[in-house]
């Protein structure tokens, strides 16, 4: 019932993902959420984010930020890393994910989404038909509506952990088969 909200993989951080493994598996486009995925809510790109995106460019990835925030916030982050971006995306609407793939020149088979929220990020990626990597959110202090959603996410993640213990593999490629899913 809740499987439409389950990520393909759940990891500690966007900074611990094996991007080389993803590239070797044929992925070429990465769609990222920003707030609480890469930096704390409202923060500019820090040195760690700048280094990550320089590395992703070196590997050959195309990247796009997909955010429900207004353009000034997204642009402020992007000014330091110089990637494609879509603001006011209305996640989990499919249209933003499709627009991101169009901007990057990728498709559903070569694109992955990385974000920290189930009901916007992961659900939207699943609706679009692209794999999702959910990361632990960086900082717990958020707007009240997000704090309330986090409580519902905790319930869904209990089901996710049970599901993953029973189904250790996905049909998403070698990278996903090789990962130890959080339980």
JSON list of C-alpha atoms in Angstrom, two decimals:
[
{"chain": "A", "resi": 1, "resn": "UNK", "atom": "CA", "xyz": [0.00, 0.00, 0.00]},
{"chain": "A", "resi": 2, "resn": "UNK", "atom": "CA", "xyz": [2.73, 2.47, 0.93]},
{"chain": "A", "resi": 3, "resn": "UNK", "atom": "CA", "xyz": [5.26, 1.18, -1.60]},
{"chain": "A", "resi": 4, "resn": "UNK", "atom": "CA", "xyz": [4.62, 4.19, -3.83]},
{"chain": "A", "resi": 5, "resn": "UNK", "atom": "CA", "xyz": [6.36, 6.22, -1.11]},
{"chain": "A", "resi": 6, "resn": "UNK", "atom": "CA", "xyz": [9.39, 3.93, -0.69]},
{"chain": "A", "resi": 7, "resn": "UNK", "atom": "CA", "xyz": [12.78, 5.06, -1.99]},
{"chain": "A", "resi": 8, "resn": "UNK", "atom": "CA", "xyz": [14.96, 2.62, -3.87]},
{"chain": "A", "resi": 9, "resn": "UNK", "atom": "CA", "xyz": [17.76, 3.26, -1.39]},
{"chain": "A", "resi": 10, "resn": "UNK", "atom": "CA", "xyz": [17.95, 5.13, 1.92]},
{"chain": "A", "resi": 11, "resn": "UNK", "atom": "CA", "xyz": [21.39, 6.44, 2.90]},
{"chain": "A", "resi": 12, "resn": "UNK", "atom": "CA", "xyz": [22.92, 8.72, 5.51]},
{"chain": "A", "resi": 13, "resn": "UNK", "atom": "CA", "xyz": [23.93, 11.57, 3.21]},
{"chain": "A", "resi": 14, "resn": "UNK", "atom": "CA", "xyz": [24.09, 12.79, -0.37]},
{"chain": "A", "resi": 15, "resn": "UNK", "atom": "CA", "xyz": [27.81, 13.07, 0.29]},
{"chain": "A", "resi": 16, "resn": "UNK", "atom": "CA", "xyz": [28.27, 9.34, 0.91]},
{"chain": "A", "resi": 17, "resn": "UNK", "atom": "CA", "xyz": [26.66, 8.04, -2.29]},
{"chain": "A", "resi": 18, "resn": "UNK", "atom": "CA", "xyz": [28.93, 6.07, -4.62]},
{"chain": "A", "resi": 19, "resn": "UNK", "atom": "CA", "xyz": [28.56, 8.30, -7.67]},
{"chain": "A", "resi": 20, "resn": "UNK", "atom": "CA", "xyz": [31.27, 6.41, -9.53]},
{"chain": "A", "resi": 21, "resn": "UNK", "atom": "CA", "xyz": [29.18, 3.26, -9.14]},
{"chain": "A", "resi": 22, "resn": "UNK", "atom": "CA", "xyz": [26.10, 5.04, -10.46]},
{"chain": "A", "resi": 23, "resn": "UNK", "atom": "CA", "xyz": [28.03, 6.30, -13.46]},
{"chain": "A", "resi": 24, "resn": "UNK", "atom": "CA", "xyz": [29.46, 2.84, -14.15]},
{"chain": "A", "resi": 25, "resn": "UNK", "atom": "CA", "xyz": [25.88, 1.51, -14.03]},
{"chain": "A", "resi": 26, "resn": "UNK", "atom": "CA", "xyz": [24.87, 3.86, -16.86]},
{"chain": "A", "resi": 27, "resn": "UNK", "atom": "CA", "xyz": [23.29, 6.75, -14.98]},
{"chain": "A", "resi": 28, "resn": "UNK", "atom": "CA", "xyz": [24.06, 10.16, -16.45]},
{"chain": "A", "resi": 29, "resn": "UNK", "atom": "CA", "xyz": [21.57, 12.56, -14.85]},
{"chain": "A", "resi": 30, "resn": "UNK", "atom": "CA", "xyz": [21.15, 13.43, -11.19]},
{"chain": "A", "resi": 31, "resn": "UNK", "atom": "CA", "xyz": [18.20, 15.47, -9.95]},
{"chain": "A", "resi": 32, "resn": "UNK", "atom": "CA", "xyz": [18.73, 16.90, -6.47]},
{"chain": "A", "resi": 33, "resn": "UNK", "atom": "CA", "xyz": [16.58, 18.53, -3.88]},
{"chain": "A", "resi": 34, "resn": "UNK", "atom": "CA", "xyz": [18.52, 21.27, -2.04]},
{"chain": "A", "resi": 35, "resn": "UNK", "atom": "CA", "xyz": [17.24, 22.06, 1.44]},
{"chain": "A", "resi": 36, "resn": "UNK", "atom": "CA", "xyz": [18.11, 19.46, 4.05]},
{"chain": "A", "resi": 37, "resn": "UNK", "atom": "CA", "xyz": [19.48, 17.24, 1.29]},
{"chain": "A", "resi": 38, "resn": "UNK", "atom": "CA", "xyz": [22.65, 19.17, 0.45]},
{"chain": "A", "resi": 39, "resn": "UNK", "atom": "CA", "xyz": [22.66, 22.00, 3.01]},
{"chain": "A", "resi": 40, "resn": "UNK", "atom": "CA", "xyz": [20.51, 23.14, 5.92]},
{"chain": "A", "resi": 41, "resn": "UNK", "atom": "CA", "xyz": [17.28, 24.88, 5.02]},
{"chain": "A", "resi": 42, "resn": "UNK", "atom": "CA", "xyz": [17.95, 28.24, 3.34]},
{"chain": "A", "resi": 43, "resn": "UNK", "atom": "CA", "xyz": [21.77, 27.97, 3.41]},
{"chain": "A", "resi": 44, "resn": "UNK", "atom": "CA", "xyz": [23.99, 28.77, 0.44]},
{"chain": "A", "resi": 45, "resn": "UNK", "atom": "CA", "xyz": [26.17, 26.11, -1.12]},
{"chain": "A", "resi": 46, "resn": "UNK", "atom": "CA", "xyz": [29.04, 25.32, 1.24]},
{"chain": "A", "resi": 47, "resn": "UNK", "atom": "CA", "xyz": [32.51, 24.01, 0.39]},
{"chain": "A", "resi": 48, "resn": "UNK", "atom": "CA", "xyz": [31.33, 20.41, 0.60]},
{"chain": "A", "resi": 49, "resn": "UNK", "atom": "CA", "xyz": [28.52, 21.04, -1.92]},
{"chain": "A", "resi": 50, "resn": "UNK", "atom": "CA", "xyz": [30.84, 22.94, -4.24]},
{"chain": "A", "resi": 51, "resn": "UNK", "atom": "CA", "xyz": [33.36, 20.08, -4.16]},
{"chain": "A", "resi": 52, "resn": "UNK", "atom": "CA", "xyz": [30.64, 17.48, -4.74]},
{"chain": "A", "resi": 53, "resn": "UNK", "atom": "CA", "xyz": [29.31, 19.18, -7.86]},
{"chain": "A", "resi": 54, "resn": "UNK", "atom": "CA", "xyz": [32.81, 19.79, -9.23]},
{"chain": "A", "resi": 55, "resn": "UNK", "atom": "CA", "xyz": [33.43, 16.04, -8.81]},
{"chain": "A", "resi": 56, "resn": "UNK", "atom": "CA", "xyz": [30.11, 15.13, -10.46]},
{"chain": "A", "resi": 57, "resn": "UNK", "atom": "CA", "xyz": [30.99, 17.33, -13.45]},
{"chain": "A", "resi": 58, "resn": "UNK", "atom": "CA", "xyz": [34.40, 15.59, -13.70]},
{"chain": "A", "resi": 59, "resn": "UNK", "atom": "CA", "xyz": [32.66, 12.21, -13.72]},
{"chain": "A", "resi": 60, "resn": "UNK", "atom": "CA", "xyz": [30.45, 13.35, -16.58]},
{"chain": "A", "resi": 61, "resn": "UNK", "atom": "CA", "xyz": [27.11, 13.73, -14.79]},
{"chain": "A", "resi": 62, "resn": "UNK", "atom": "CA", "xyz": [24.51, 16.27, -15.76]},
{"chain": "A", "resi": 63, "resn": "UNK", "atom": "CA", "xyz": [22.78, 17.68, -12.68]},
{"chain": "A", "resi": 64, "resn": "UNK", "atom": "CA", "xyz": [19.63, 19.65, -12.03]},
{"chain": "A", "resi": 65, "resn": "UNK", "atom": "CA", "xyz": [18.16, 21.05, -8.83]},
{"chain": "A", "resi": 66, "resn": "UNK", "atom": "CA", "xyz": [14.43, 20.54, -8.45]},
{"chain": "A", "resi": 67, "resn": "UNK", "atom": "CA", "xyz": [12.99, 22.67, -5.67]},
{"chain": "A", "resi": 68, "resn": "UNK", "atom": "CA", "xyz": [9.60, 23.81, -4.46]},
{"chain": "A", "resi": 69, "resn": "UNK", "atom": "CA", "xyz": [11.26, 27.03, -3.28]},
{"chain": "A", "resi": 70, "resn": "UNK", "atom": "CA", "xyz": [11.08, 30.36, -5.07]},
{"chain": "A", "resi": 71, "resn": "UNK", "atom": "CA", "xyz": [13.80, 31.32, -7.53]},
{"chain": "A", "resi": 72, "resn": "UNK", "atom": "CA", "xyz": [15.87, 33.62, -5.26]},
{"chain": "A", "resi": 73, "resn": "UNK", "atom": "CA", "xyz": [16.54, 30.75, -2.83]},
{"chain": "A", "resi": 74, "resn": "UNK", "atom": "CA", "xyz": [17.41, 28.22, -5.56]},
{"chain": "A", "resi": 75, "resn": "UNK", "atom": "CA", "xyz": [19.53, 30.72, -7.49]},
{"chain": "A", "resi": 76, "resn": "UNK", "atom": "CA", "xyz": [21.47, 31.64, -4.33]},
{"chain": "A", "resi": 77, "resn": "UNK", "atom": "CA", "xyz": [22.49, 28.00, -3.89]},
{"chain": "A", "resi": 78, "resn": "UNK", "atom": "CA", "xyz": [23.15, 27.46, -7.58]},
{"chain": "A", "resi": 79, "resn": "UNK", "atom": "CA", "xyz": [25.35, 30.55, -7.99]},
{"chain": "A", "resi": 80, "resn": "UNK", "atom": "CA", "xyz": [28.23, 28.62, -6.40]},
{"chain": "A", "resi": 81, "resn": "UNK", "atom": "CA", "xyz": [27.82, 25.33, -8.30]},
{"chain": "A", "resi": 82, "resn": "UNK", "atom": "CA", "xyz": [26.46, 26.36, -11.72]},
{"chain": "A", "resi": 83, "resn": "UNK", "atom": "CA", "xyz": [24.01, 23.59, -12.57]},
{"chain": "A", "resi": 84, "resn": "UNK", "atom": "CA", "xyz": [20.57, 23.56, -14.18]},
{"chain": "A", "resi": 85, "resn": "UNK", "atom": "CA", "xyz": [17.69, 24.29, -11.83]},
{"chain": "A", "resi": 86, "resn": "UNK", "atom": "CA", "xyz": [13.93, 24.39, -11.62]},
{"chain": "A", "resi": 87, "resn": "UNK", "atom": "CA", "xyz": [12.24, 26.41, -8.92]},
{"chain": "A", "resi": 88, "resn": "UNK", "atom": "CA", "xyz": [8.62, 26.35, -7.74]},
{"chain": "A", "resi": 89, "resn": "UNK", "atom": "CA", "xyz": [8.49, 22.77, -9.07]},
{"chain": "A", "resi": 90, "resn": "UNK", "atom": "CA", "xyz": [5.31, 21.68, -7.29]},
{"chain": "A", "resi": 91, "resn": "UNK", "atom": "CA", "xyz": [6.81, 18.34, -6.27]},
{"chain": "A", "resi": 92, "resn": "UNK", "atom": "CA", "xyz": [5.50, 15.63, -6.30]},
{"chain": "A", "resi": 93, "resn": "UNK", "atom": "CA", "xyz": [4.13, 16.73, -9.69]},
{"chain": "A", "resi": 94, "resn": "UNK", "atom": "CA", "xyz": [5.69, 14.71, -12.51]},
{"chain": "A", "resi": 95, "resn": "UNK", "atom": "CA", "xyz": [6.18, 17.74, -14.75]},
{"chain": "A", "resi": 96, "resn": "UNK", "atom": "CA", "xyz": [9.18, 19.09, -12.83]},
{"chain": "A", "resi": 97, "resn": "UNK", "atom": "CA", "xyz": [11.02, 15.78, -12.97]},
{"chain": "A", "resi": 98, "resn": "UNK", "atom": "CA", "xyz": [10.31, 15.49, -16.70]},
{"chain": "A", "resi": 99, "resn": "UNK", "atom": "CA", "xyz": [11.47, 19.06, -17.29]},
{"chain": "A", "resi": 100, "resn": "UNK", "atom": "CA", "xyz": [14.69, 18.33, -15.38]},
{"chain": "A", "resi": 101, "resn": "UNK", "atom": "CA", "xyz": [15.39, 15.29, -17.57]},
{"chain": "A", "resi": 102, "resn": "UNK", "atom": "CA", "xyz": [14.74, 17.37, -20.66]},
{"chain": "A", "resi": 103, "resn": "UNK", "atom": "CA", "xyz": [17.18, 20.07, -19.47]},
{"chain": "A", "resi": 104, "resn": "UNK", "atom": "CA", "xyz": [19.85, 17.43, -18.79]},
{"chain": "A", "resi": 105, "resn": "UNK", "atom": "CA", "xyz": [19.22, 15.45, -21.96]},
{"chain": "A", "resi": 106, "resn": "UNK", "atom": "CA", "xyz": [18.55, 12.25, -20.00]},
{"chain": "A", "resi": 107, "resn": "UNK", "atom": "CA", "xyz": [15.63, 9.87, -19.68]},
{"chain": "A", "resi": 108, "resn": "UNK", "atom": "CA", "xyz": [13.99, 7.63, -17.06]},
{"chain": "A", "resi": 109, "resn": "UNK", "atom": "CA", "xyz": [16.59, 4.90, -17.56]},
{"chain": "A", "resi": 110, "resn": "UNK", "atom": "CA", "xyz": [19.59, 7.19, -17.01]},
{"chain": "A", "resi": 111, "resn": "UNK", "atom": "CA", "xyz": [18.33, 9.54, -14.28]},
{"chain": "A", "resi": 112, "resn": "UNK", "atom": "CA", "xyz": [18.17, 9.31, -10.49]},
{"chain": "A", "resi": 113, "resn": "UNK", "atom": "CA", "xyz": [16.55, 11.62, -7.95]},
{"chain": "A", "resi": 114, "resn": "UNK", "atom": "CA", "xyz": [18.20, 12.39, -4.58]},
{"chain": "A", "resi": 115, "resn": "UNK", "atom": "CA", "xyz": [16.23, 14.05, -1.79]},
{"chain": "A", "resi": 116, "resn": "UNK", "atom": "CA", "xyz": [15.23, 13.98, 1.87]},
{"chain": "A", "resi": 117, "resn": "UNK", "atom": "CA", "xyz": [11.42, 13.94, 1.88]},
{"chain": "A", "resi": 118, "resn": "UNK", "atom": "CA", "xyz": [9.07, 11.07, 1.15]},
{"chain": "A", "resi": 119, "resn": "UNK", "atom": "CA", "xyz": [5.89, 12.94, 0.23]},
{"chain": "A", "resi": 120, "resn": "UNK", "atom": "CA", "xyz": [7.49, 15.35, -2.23]},
{"chain": "A", "resi": 121, "resn": "UNK", "atom": "CA", "xyz": [10.87, 14.06, -3.41]},
{"chain": "A", "resi": 122, "resn": "UNK", "atom": "CA", "xyz": [10.53, 10.27, -3.36]},
{"chain": "A", "resi": 123, "resn": "UNK", "atom": "CA", "xyz": [6.84, 10.12, -4.25]},
{"chain": "A", "resi": 124, "resn": "UNK", "atom": "CA", "xyz": [7.40, 12.43, -7.21]},
{"chain": "A", "resi": 125, "resn": "UNK", "atom": "CA", "xyz": [10.33, 10.37, -8.49]},
{"chain": "A", "resi": 126, "resn": "UNK", "atom": "CA", "xyz": [8.31, 7.17, -8.13]},
{"chain": "A", "resi": 127, "resn": "UNK", "atom": "CA", "xyz": [5.36, 8.73, -9.96]},
{"chain": "A", "resi": 128, "resn": "UNK", "atom": "CA", "xyz": [7.73, 9.75, -12.74]},
{"chain": "A", "resi": 129, "resn": "UNK", "atom": "CA", "xyz": [9.26, 6.28, -12.96]},
{"chain": "A", "resi": 130, "resn": "UNK", "atom": "CA", "xyz": [12.83, 7.15, -11.97]},
{"chain": "A", "resi": 131, "resn": "UNK", "atom": "CA", "xyz": [14.84, 5.64, -9.13]},
{"chain": "A", "resi": 132, "resn": "UNK", "atom": "CA", "xyz": [15.16, 7.60, -5.92]},
{"chain": "A", "resi": 133, "resn": "UNK", "atom": "CA", "xyz": [17.79, 7.78, -3.24]},
{"chain": "A", "resi": 134, "resn": "UNK", "atom": "CA", "xyz": [16.47, 9.18, 0.01]},
{"chain": "A", "resi": 135, "resn": "UNK", "atom": "CA", "xyz": [18.97, 10.76, 2.38]},
{"chain": "A", "resi": 136, "resn": "UNK", "atom": "CA", "xyz": [18.62, 11.51, 6.07]},
{"chain": "A", "resi": 137, "resn": "UNK", "atom": "CA", "xyz": [17.67, 15.12, 6.49]},
{"chain": "A", "resi": 138, "resn": "UNK", "atom": "CA", "xyz": [20.55, 17.30, 7.65]},
{"chain": "A", "resi": 139, "resn": "UNK", "atom": "CA", "xyz": [18.90, 19.33, 10.40]},
{"chain": "A", "resi": 140, "resn": "UNK", "atom": "CA", "xyz": [15.76, 18.60, 12.41]},
{"chain": "A", "resi": 141, "resn": "UNK", "atom": "CA", "xyz": [14.66, 22.21, 12.95]},
{"chain": "A", "resi": 142, "resn": "UNK", "atom": "CA", "xyz": [12.32, 23.00, 10.04]},
{"chain": "A", "resi": 143, "resn": "UNK", "atom": "CA", "xyz": [9.05, 24.71, 9.25]},
{"chain": "A", "resi": 144, "resn": "UNK", "atom": "CA", "xyz": [6.11, 23.27, 11.22]},
{"chain": "A", "resi": 145, "resn": "UNK", "atom": "CA", "xyz": [4.45, 21.66, 8.19]},
{"chain": "A", "resi": 146, "resn": "UNK", "atom": "CA", "xyz": [7.65, 19.75, 7.42]},
{"chain": "A", "resi": 147, "resn": "UNK", "atom": "CA", "xyz": [8.06, 18.69, 11.06]},
{"chain": "A", "resi": 148, "resn": "UNK", "atom": "CA", "xyz": [4.54, 17.23, 10.96]},
{"chain": "A", "resi": 149, "resn": "UNK", "atom": "CA", "xyz": [5.29, 15.41, 7.69]},
{"chain": "A", "resi": 150, "resn": "UNK", "atom": "CA", "xyz": [8.44, 13.95, 9.25]},
{"chain": "A", "resi": 151, "resn": "UNK", "atom": "CA", "xyz": [6.28, 12.14, 11.80]},
{"chain": "A", "resi": 152, "resn": "UNK", "atom": "CA", "xyz": [4.24, 10.53, 9.02]},
{"chain": "A", "resi": 153, "resn": "UNK", "atom": "CA", "xyz": [7.45, 9.71, 7.16]},
{"chain": "A", "resi": 154, "resn": "UNK", "atom": "CA", "xyz": [8.70, 7.82, 10.23]},
{"chain": "A", "resi": 155, "resn": "UNK", "atom": "CA", "xyz": [5.66, 5.52, 10.01]},
{"chain": "A", "resi": 156, "resn": "UNK", "atom": "CA", "xyz": [6.23, 4.88, 6.32]},
{"chain": "A", "resi": 157, "resn": "UNK", "atom": "CA", "xyz": [9.91, 4.21, 6.93]},
{"chain": "A", "resi": 158, "resn": "UNK", "atom": "CA", "xyz": [8.99, 1.44, 9.39]},
{"chain": "A", "resi": 159, "resn": "UNK", "atom": "CA", "xyz": [7.13, -0.27, 6.57]},
{"chain": "A", "resi": 160, "resn": "UNK", "atom": "CA", "xyz": [10.02, 0.44, 4.20]},
{"chain": "A", "resi": 161, "resn": "UNK", "atom": "CA", "xyz": [12.50, -1.26, 6.51]},
{"chain": "A", "resi": 162, "resn": "UNK", "atom": "CA", "xyz": [10.30, -4.36, 6.79]},
{"chain": "A", "resi": 163, "resn": "UNK", "atom": "CA", "xyz": [9.80, -4.41, 3.03]},
{"chain": "A", "resi": 164, "resn": "UNK", "atom": "CA", "xyz": [13.54, -4.15, 2.36]},
{"chain": "A", "resi": 165, "resn": "UNK", "atom": "CA", "xyz": [14.34, -6.99, 4.75]},
{"chain": "A", "resi": 166, "resn": "UNK", "atom": "CA", "xyz": [12.05, -9.20, 2.66]},
{"chain": "A", "resi": 167, "resn": "UNK", "atom": "CA", "xyz": [13.07, -7.78, -0.75]},
{"chain": "A", "resi": 168, "resn": "UNK", "atom": "CA", "xyz": [16.80, -7.10, -0.74]},
{"chain": "A", "resi": 169, "resn": "UNK", "atom": "CA", "xyz": [17.07, -6.34, -4.46]},
{"chain": "A", "resi": 170, "resn": "UNK", "atom": "CA", "xyz": [15.53, -3.95, -6.95]},
{"chain": "A", "resi": 171, "resn": "UNK", "atom": "CA", "xyz": [15.31, -4.00, -10.73]},
{"chain": "A", "resi": 172, "resn": "UNK", "atom": "CA", "xyz": [17.24, -0.73, -11.01]},
{"chain": "A", "resi": 173, "resn": "UNK", "atom": "CA", "xyz": [20.74, -1.96, -11.90]},
{"chain": "A", "resi": 174, "resn": "UNK", "atom": "CA", "xyz": [23.97, -3.28, -10.48]},
{"chain": "A", "resi": 175, "resn": "UNK", "atom": "CA", "xyz": [24.57, -0.25, -8.26]},
{"chain": "A", "resi": 176, "resn": "UNK", "atom": "CA", "xyz": [21.27, -0.77, -6.50]},
{"chain": "A", "resi": 177, "resn": "UNK", "atom": "CA", "xyz": [21.80, -4.53, -6.21]},
{"chain": "A", "resi": 178, "resn": "UNK", "atom": "CA", "xyz": [25.16, -4.04, -4.52]},
{"chain": "A", "resi": 179, "resn": "UNK", "atom": "CA", "xyz": [23.98, -1.70, -1.77]},
{"chain": "A", "resi": 180, "resn": "UNK", "atom": "CA", "xyz": [23.13, -2.66, 1.77]},
{"chain": "A", "resi": 181, "resn": "UNK", "atom": "CA", "xyz": [19.77, -1.11, 2.44]},
{"chain": "A", "resi": 182, "resn": "UNK", "atom": "CA", "xyz": [19.25, 0.59, 5.76]},
{"chain": "A", "resi": 183, "resn": "UNK", "atom": "CA", "xyz": [17.11, -1.49, 8.07]}
]
